[in-house]
XYZ file of C-alpha atoms in Angstrom:
473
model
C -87.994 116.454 77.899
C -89.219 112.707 77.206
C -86.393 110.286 76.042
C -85.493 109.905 72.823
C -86.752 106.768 71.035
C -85.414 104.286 69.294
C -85.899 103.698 65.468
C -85.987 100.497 63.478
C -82.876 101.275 61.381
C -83.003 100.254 57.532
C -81.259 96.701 58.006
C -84.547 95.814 60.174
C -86.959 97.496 58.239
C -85.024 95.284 55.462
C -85.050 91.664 57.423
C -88.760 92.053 58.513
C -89.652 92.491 54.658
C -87.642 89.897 53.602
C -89.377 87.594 56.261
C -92.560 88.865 55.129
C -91.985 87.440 51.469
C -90.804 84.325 51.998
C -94.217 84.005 54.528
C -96.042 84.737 51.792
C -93.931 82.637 49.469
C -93.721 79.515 51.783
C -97.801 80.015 52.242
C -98.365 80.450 48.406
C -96.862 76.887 47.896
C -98.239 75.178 51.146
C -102.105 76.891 49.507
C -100.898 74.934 46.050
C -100.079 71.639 47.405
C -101.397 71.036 50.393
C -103.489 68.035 49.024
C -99.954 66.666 48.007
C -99.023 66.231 51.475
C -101.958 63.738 52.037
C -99.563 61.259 50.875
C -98.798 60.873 54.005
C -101.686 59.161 55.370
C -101.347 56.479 52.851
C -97.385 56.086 53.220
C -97.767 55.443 56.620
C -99.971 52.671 56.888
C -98.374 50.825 54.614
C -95.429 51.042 56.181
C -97.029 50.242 59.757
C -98.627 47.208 58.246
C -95.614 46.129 56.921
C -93.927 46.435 59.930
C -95.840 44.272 61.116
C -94.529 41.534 59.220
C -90.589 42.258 59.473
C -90.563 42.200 63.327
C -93.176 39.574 63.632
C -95.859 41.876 65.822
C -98.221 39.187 65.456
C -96.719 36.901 67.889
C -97.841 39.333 70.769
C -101.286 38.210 69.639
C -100.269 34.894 69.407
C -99.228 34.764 73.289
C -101.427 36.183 74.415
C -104.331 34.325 72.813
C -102.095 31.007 74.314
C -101.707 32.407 77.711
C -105.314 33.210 77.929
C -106.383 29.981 76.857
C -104.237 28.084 79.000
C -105.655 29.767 82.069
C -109.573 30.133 80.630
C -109.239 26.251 80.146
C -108.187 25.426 83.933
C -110.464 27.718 85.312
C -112.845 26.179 82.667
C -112.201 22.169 83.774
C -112.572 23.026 87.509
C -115.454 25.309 87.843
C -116.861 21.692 85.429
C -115.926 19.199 88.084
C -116.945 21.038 90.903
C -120.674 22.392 89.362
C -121.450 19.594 86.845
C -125.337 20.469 87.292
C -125.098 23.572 86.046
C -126.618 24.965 82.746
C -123.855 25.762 80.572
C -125.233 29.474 79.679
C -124.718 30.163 83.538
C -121.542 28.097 83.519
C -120.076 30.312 80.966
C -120.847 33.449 82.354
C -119.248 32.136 85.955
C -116.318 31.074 84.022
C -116.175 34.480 82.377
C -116.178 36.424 86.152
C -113.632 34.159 87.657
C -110.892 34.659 84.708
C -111.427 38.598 84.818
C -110.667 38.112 88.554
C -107.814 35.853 87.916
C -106.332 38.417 85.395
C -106.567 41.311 87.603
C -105.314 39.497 90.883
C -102.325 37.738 88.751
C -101.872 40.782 86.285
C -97.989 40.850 86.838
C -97.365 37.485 86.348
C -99.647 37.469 83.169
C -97.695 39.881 81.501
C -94.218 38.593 82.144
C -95.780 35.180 80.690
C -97.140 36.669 77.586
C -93.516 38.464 76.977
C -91.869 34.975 77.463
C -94.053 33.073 75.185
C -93.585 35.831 72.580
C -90.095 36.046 72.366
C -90.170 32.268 72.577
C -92.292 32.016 69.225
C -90.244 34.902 67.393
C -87.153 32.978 68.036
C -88.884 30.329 66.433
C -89.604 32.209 63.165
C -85.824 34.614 63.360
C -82.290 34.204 63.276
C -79.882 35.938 64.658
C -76.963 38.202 63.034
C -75.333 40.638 64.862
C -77.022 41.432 67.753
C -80.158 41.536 65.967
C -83.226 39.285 65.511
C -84.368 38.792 62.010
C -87.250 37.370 60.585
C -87.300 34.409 57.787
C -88.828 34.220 54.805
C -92.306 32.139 54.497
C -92.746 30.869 51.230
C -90.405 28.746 48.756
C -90.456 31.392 45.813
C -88.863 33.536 48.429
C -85.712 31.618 48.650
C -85.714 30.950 44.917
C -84.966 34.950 44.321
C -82.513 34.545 47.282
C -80.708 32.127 45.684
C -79.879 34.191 43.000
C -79.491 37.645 44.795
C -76.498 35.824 46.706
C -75.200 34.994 43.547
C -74.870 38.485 42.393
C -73.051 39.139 46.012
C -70.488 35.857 45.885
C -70.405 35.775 41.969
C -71.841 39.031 40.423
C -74.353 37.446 38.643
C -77.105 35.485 39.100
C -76.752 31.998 37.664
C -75.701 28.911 39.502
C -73.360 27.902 36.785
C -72.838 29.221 33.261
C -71.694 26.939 30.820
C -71.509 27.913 26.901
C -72.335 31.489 27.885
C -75.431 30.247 29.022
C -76.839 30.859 32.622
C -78.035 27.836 34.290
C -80.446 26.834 37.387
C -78.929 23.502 39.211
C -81.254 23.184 41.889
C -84.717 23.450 40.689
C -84.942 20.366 38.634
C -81.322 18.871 40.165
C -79.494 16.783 39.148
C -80.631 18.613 35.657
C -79.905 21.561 35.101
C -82.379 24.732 33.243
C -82.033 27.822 31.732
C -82.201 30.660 34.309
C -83.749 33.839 32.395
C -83.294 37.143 33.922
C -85.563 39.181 36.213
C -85.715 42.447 38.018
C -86.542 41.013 41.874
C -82.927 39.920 42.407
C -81.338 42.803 41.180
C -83.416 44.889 43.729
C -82.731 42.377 46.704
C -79.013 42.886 46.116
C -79.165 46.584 45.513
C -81.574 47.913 48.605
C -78.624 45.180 50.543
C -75.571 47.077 49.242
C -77.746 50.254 49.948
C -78.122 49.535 53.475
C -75.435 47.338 54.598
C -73.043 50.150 54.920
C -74.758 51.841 57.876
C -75.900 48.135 58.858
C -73.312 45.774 59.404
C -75.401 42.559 60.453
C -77.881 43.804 58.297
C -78.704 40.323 55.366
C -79.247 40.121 52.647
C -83.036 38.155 53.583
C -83.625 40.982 55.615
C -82.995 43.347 52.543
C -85.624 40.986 50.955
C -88.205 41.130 53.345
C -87.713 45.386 52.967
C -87.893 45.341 48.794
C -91.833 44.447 48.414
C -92.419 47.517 50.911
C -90.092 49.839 49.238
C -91.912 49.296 45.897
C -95.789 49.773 47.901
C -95.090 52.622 49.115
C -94.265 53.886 45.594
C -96.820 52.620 44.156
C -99.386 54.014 46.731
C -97.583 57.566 45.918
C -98.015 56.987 42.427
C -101.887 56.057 42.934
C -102.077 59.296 44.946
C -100.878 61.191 42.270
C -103.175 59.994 39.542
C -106.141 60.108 40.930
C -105.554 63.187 42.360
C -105.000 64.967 38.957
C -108.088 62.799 37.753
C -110.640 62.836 40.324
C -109.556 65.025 43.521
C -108.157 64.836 47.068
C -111.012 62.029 48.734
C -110.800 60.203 45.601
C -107.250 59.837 45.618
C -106.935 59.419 49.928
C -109.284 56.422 49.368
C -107.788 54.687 46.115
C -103.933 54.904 47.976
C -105.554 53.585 51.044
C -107.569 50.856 49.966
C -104.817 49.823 47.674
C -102.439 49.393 50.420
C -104.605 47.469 52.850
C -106.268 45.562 49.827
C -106.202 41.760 51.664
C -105.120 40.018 48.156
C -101.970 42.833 47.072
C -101.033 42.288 51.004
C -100.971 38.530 50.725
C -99.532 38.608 47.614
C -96.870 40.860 48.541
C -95.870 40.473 52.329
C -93.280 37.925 51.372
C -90.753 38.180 48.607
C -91.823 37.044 45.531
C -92.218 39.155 42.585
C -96.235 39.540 42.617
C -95.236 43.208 43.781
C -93.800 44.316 40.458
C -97.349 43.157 38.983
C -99.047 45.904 41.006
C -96.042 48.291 40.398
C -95.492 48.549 37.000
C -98.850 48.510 35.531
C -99.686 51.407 37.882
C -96.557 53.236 36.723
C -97.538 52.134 33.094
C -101.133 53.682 33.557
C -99.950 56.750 35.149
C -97.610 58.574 32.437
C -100.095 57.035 30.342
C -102.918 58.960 31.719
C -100.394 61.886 32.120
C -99.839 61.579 27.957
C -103.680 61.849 27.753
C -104.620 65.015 29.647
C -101.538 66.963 28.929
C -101.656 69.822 26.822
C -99.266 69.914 23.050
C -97.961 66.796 21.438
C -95.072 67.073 22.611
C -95.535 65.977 26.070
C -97.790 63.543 24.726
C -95.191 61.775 23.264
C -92.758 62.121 25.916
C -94.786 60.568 28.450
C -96.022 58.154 25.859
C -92.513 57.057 25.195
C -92.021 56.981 28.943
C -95.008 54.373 29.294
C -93.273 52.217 26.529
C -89.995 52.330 28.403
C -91.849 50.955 31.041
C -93.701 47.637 29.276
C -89.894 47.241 28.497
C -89.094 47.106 32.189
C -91.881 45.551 32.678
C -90.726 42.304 30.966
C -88.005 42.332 32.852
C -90.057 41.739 36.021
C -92.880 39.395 34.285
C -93.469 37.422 31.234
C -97.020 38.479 31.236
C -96.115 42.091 30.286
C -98.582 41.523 27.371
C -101.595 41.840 28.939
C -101.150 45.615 29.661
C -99.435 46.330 26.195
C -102.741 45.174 24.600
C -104.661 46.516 27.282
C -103.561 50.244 26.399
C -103.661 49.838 22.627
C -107.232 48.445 23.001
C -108.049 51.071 25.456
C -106.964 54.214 22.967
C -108.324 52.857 20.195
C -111.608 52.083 21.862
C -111.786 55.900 22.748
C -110.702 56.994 19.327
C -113.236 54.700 17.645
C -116.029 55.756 20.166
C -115.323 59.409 19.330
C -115.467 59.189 16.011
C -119.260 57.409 16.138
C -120.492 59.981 18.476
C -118.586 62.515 15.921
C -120.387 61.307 12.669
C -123.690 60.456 14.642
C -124.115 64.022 15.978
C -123.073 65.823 12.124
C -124.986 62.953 10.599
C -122.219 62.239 8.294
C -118.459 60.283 7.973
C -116.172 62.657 6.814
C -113.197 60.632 6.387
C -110.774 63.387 5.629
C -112.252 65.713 8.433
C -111.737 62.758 10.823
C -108.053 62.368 9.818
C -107.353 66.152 10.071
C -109.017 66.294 13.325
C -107.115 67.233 16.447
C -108.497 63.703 18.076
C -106.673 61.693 15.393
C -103.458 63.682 16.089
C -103.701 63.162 19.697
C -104.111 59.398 19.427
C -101.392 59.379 16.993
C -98.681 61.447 19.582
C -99.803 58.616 21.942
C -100.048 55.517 20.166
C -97.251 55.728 17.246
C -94.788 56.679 20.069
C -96.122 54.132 22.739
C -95.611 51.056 20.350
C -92.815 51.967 18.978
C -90.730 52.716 22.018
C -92.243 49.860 23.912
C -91.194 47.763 20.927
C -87.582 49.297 20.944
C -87.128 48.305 24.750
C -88.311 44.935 24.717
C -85.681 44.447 22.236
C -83.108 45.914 24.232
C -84.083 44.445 27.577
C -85.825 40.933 26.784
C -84.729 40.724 23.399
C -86.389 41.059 19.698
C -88.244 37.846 20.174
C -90.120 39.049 23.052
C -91.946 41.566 20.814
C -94.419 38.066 19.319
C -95.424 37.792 22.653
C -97.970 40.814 21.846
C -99.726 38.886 19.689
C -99.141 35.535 20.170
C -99.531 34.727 23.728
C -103.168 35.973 24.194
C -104.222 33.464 21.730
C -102.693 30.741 23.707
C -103.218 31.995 27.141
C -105.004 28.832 28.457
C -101.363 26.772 28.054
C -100.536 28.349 31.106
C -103.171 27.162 33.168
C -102.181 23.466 32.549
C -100.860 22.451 35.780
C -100.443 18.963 34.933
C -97.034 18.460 33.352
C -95.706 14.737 32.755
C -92.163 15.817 32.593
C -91.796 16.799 36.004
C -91.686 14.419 39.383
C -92.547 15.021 41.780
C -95.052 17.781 40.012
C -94.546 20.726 42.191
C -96.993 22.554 40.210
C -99.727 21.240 41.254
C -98.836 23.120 44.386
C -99.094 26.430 42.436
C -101.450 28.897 43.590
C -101.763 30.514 40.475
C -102.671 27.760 38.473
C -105.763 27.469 40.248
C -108.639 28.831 39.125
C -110.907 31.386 40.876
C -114.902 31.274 40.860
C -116.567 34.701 40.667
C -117.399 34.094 44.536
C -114.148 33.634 45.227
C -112.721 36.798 43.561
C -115.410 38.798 45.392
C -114.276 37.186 48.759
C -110.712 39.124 47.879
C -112.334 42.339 47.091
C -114.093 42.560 50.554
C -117.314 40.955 50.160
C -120.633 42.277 47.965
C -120.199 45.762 49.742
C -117.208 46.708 47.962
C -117.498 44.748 45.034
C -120.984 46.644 44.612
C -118.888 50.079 45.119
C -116.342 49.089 42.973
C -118.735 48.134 39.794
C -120.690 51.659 40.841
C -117.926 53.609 40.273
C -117.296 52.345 37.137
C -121.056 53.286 35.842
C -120.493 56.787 37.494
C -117.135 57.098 35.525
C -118.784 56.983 32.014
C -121.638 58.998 33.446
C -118.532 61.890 34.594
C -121.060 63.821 35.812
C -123.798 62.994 38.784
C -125.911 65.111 36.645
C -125.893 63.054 33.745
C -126.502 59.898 35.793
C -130.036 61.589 37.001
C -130.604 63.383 32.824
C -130.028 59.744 31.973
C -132.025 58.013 34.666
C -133.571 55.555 32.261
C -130.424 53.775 31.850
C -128.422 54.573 34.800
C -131.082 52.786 37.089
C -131.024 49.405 35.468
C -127.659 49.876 35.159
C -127.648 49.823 38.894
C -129.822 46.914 39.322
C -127.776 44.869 37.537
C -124.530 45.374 39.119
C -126.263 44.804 42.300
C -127.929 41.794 41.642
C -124.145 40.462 40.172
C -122.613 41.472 43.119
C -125.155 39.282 45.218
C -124.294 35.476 46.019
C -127.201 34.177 43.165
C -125.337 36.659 41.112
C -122.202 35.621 41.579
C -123.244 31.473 41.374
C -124.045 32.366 37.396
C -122.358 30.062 34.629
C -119.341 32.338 33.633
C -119.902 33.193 30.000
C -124.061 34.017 31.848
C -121.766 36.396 33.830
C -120.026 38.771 31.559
C-alpha cells in the first residue's frame, strides 16, 4: 500500500485565496497608478541639487580645481625656463603629459591635499553648533527673514518692537524705525525649526532656513507632476517637473532664503485646483476647487504683494475662453442667440468657476491682508511701472539701487535664463501645438501652423530677440 498523502486542509486552501486577492488587489492599484510613482524621478533631483547647497558639495570642486592649478602652474613655469624655444602648441601638450604623470606618481598625496583644502574652504562658509557643520546664508534678504523668524522664537512674534499696537522694523532704516507688514517666509522658518529641533538638538534655526525653499520645491514639482499628468500624460508631466526643478533662474532664485520660492509655489498651486475646477465633472466640484483657488490668492498675499497679477491673470484667462466660445458658437449657427448663450451649459460652467473664485478670493484677502488689499486688483496694474523706480531720494545710502529686481531684463537676456534659443524655441512651440490640441490639426491647418512656426523661430533667434520691444510682441 503507498502512503497516505497529505491534504491542504481548509485554513490553507483559505490563506492561499486570501493571498491571491490582495495580489490581485495590490496589482490592480500598482496597473492604476503606476505613472504616479514617477514622482519620484523629479523629487529626487531636486533634492540632490539642493543638497548640494546645504553641505556646500561645491567646495570639492573648488579644491580640486586649486590643487590642480597650483601644481599645473609649477610644472607649467619650469618646463618654460628650461625649453623657452619651444612652440607653445608642443609646450602645452608636454605640460599636459608631465602633470598626468605627476598625478598618478603623487596620487596619495593629491587626495589628502584636495580633502584639506576642502574642509578648509567649508569652514570658511559654516559654523559650528553641536558637533555639526552648518552652512550660512549668502544673501542679505536672507538674514532679513531671519531676523524676524528669531523673533517669533525669543518673542513670539515677529516685530522688533511694537509700539501703539503697531509692529515695527528698527534696523532697516535705523535709527528710524518702519512698519513691518506680515509675511508667510518667517512663519515657515520657525515652524520646519520647531518641527525638527526636537529630534535635532544643535539643529538652527538658519539651518531650518536653508531647508524651507527645498521643502516648498519639492511640492511644487509634485504638484506640476500632477497637473500635467491629468492634462497631457506621463512624458509630458516627467519633463515639466524636471525642467522646473533644474530651471537655472527658479534655482538661483531659490537656493537661498528669500521668499522668491512662494512666487513659484503658489501660482502653481493657484493654477492647479484651478485647472482641476475646469475639467471636473458637476458644478459642484467646480466650485469647490474654485473656492479652493481663491483661498489660495488669499494666501498668496500673505507671501507677496504682487498676488494681483495671477488674480487678473485667471479672470482674464476664463473669460477669454468664455468669450472665444461664444464667437466660434454664433459663427458656426450663424446667429447670437443671447438667451441660448445664457442657458448654455458653457455659461454655467464659467459661472461655478468665476462667481465662486472672486468671491472667495475676495473674502480671504480680507481676512488675511485685510479689506484694503482687495483695490490692489484693480489698481496696481495701472500703476505697475512705480515699482520699477529704483531711484528713491528718501533713502541714503540708496540700497535699492542694489536690487536685482528693479533691473530690467532685455528679451536676450530672458532667453539666456530659459536655456538659450533651443528651449526658448521649444517652449514657444508648445504653445502653438497647445491651441492646435491635436498634431492632426496642426498638419489640416498647415497654412497657418507653418508661418506660425517661422515666426517663433525667427523670435527666438539673436536678430529676433535684438527687436524694439513693442516690434516684439
Amino acid at each position: 500500500m503507498g502512503e497516505k498523502q497529505d491534504l491542504p486542509s481548509s485554513e490553507e486552501e483559505f490563506d492561499a485565496a486570501a493571498i491571491g486577492n490582495i495580489i490581485k488587489k495590490v496589482k490592480k492599484i500598482f496597473v492604476k497608478y503606476w505613472p504616479y510613482l514617477l514622482v519620484i524621478i523629479p523629487i529626487f533631483i531636486t533634492l540632490f541639487i539642493r543638497a548640494h547647497t546645504i553641505d556646500l558639495a561645491i567646495a570639492d570642486d573648488w579644491s580640486t580645481s586649486a590643487v590642480y592649478n597650483f601644481y599645473r602652474g609649477n610644472i607649467d613655469s619650469q618646463l618654460r625656463q628650461q625649453n623657452k624655444n619651444l612652440p607653445e602648441e608642443n609646450l602645452k601638450k608636454t605640460i599636459d603629459e608631465q602633470f598626468s604623470i605627476f598625478l598618478k606618481e603623487n596620487k596619495d598625496q593629491i587626495k589628502e591635499q584636495i580633502k584639506t583644502t576642502s574642509n578648509q574652504m567649508k569652514n570658511f562658509y559654516q559654523y559650528e553648533s553641536g558637533g555639526h557643520s552648518y552652512t550660512y546664508m549668502g544673501d542679505i534678504d536672507s538674514y532679513y527673514w531671519l531676523r524676524q523668524a528669531k523673533n517669533i522664537v525669543e518673542k513670539g512674534y515677529i516685530c522688533d518692537v511694537i509700539e501703539n499696537r503697531v509692529c515695527y522694523d528698527t534696523y532697516t532704516v535705523a535709527p528710524n524705525k518702519v512698519r513691518l507688514p506680515k509675511s508667510i517666509h518667517p512663519y515657515s522658518i520657525y515652524y520646519t525649526y520647531k518641527a525638527i529641533k526636537p529630534f535635532k538638538q544643535d539643529f538652527t534655526l538658519m539651518q531650518a532656513q536653508l531647508i524651507v525653499p527645498t521643502i516648498y520645491t519639492v511640492i511644487t514639482a509634485v504638484l506640476v507632476f500632477i497637473l500635467v499628468l491629468r492634462i497631457k500624460g506621463i512624458l509630458a508631466a516627467l519633463v515639466s517637473s524636471v525642467l522646473l526643478s533644474v530651471s537655472p533662474i527658479f534655482l538661483s532664485r531659490s537656493l537661498g532664503s528669500d521668499t522668491d520660492v512662494y512666487n513659484i509655489l503658489f501660482p502653481v498651486l493657484i493654477v492647479f485646483f484651478t485647472c482641476i475646477s475646469f475639467v471636473s465633472e458637476g458644478w459642484k466640484k467646480k466650485i469647490i476647487f474654485s473656492a479652493i483657488s481663491g483661498i489660495l490668492i488669499g494666501a498668496y498675499s500673505f507671501a507677496w504683494i504682487g498676488w494681483w497679477y495671477l488674480f487678473d491673470f485667471i479672470i482674464i484667462a476664463i473669460l477669454a475662453d468664455y468669450f472665444f466660445y461664444i464667437a466660434k458658437s454664433s459663427y458656426q449657427s450663424r446667429k447670437f442667440d443671447f438667451k441660448r448663450i445664457f442657458k448654455n451649459e458653457k455659461t454655467k460652467d464659467v459661472m461655478a468657476i468665476l462667481l465662486p473664485f472672486i468671491i472667495v478670493s475676495f473674502i480671504s484677502l480680507s481676512m488675511i491682508s485685510g479689506f484694503g488689499e482687495i483695490n490692489a486688483a484693480y489698481k496696481n496694474p495701472l500703476g505697475f511701472t512705480k515699482a520699477k523706480i529704483a531711484a528713491n531720494i528718501n533713502l541714503w545710502p540708496n540700497v535699492l539701487t542694489t536690487v536685482a529686481e528693479f533691473n530690467e531684463a532685455s528679451i536676450p537676456e530672458i532667453i539666456g535664463h530659459v536655456w538659450g534659443k533651443g528651449f526658448f524655441f521649444l517652449a514657444l512651440l508648445g504653445i502653438v501645438v497647445l491651441l492646435y490640441k491635436k498634431f492632426k490639426n496642426m498638419v489640416k491647418n498647415w497654412f497657418v501652423a507653418l508661418p506660425s512656426i517661422a515666426i517663433i523661430y525667427y523670435l527666438a533667434t539673436p536678430r529676433g530677440a535684438n527687436l524694439e520691444l513693442f516690434s516684439y510682441i
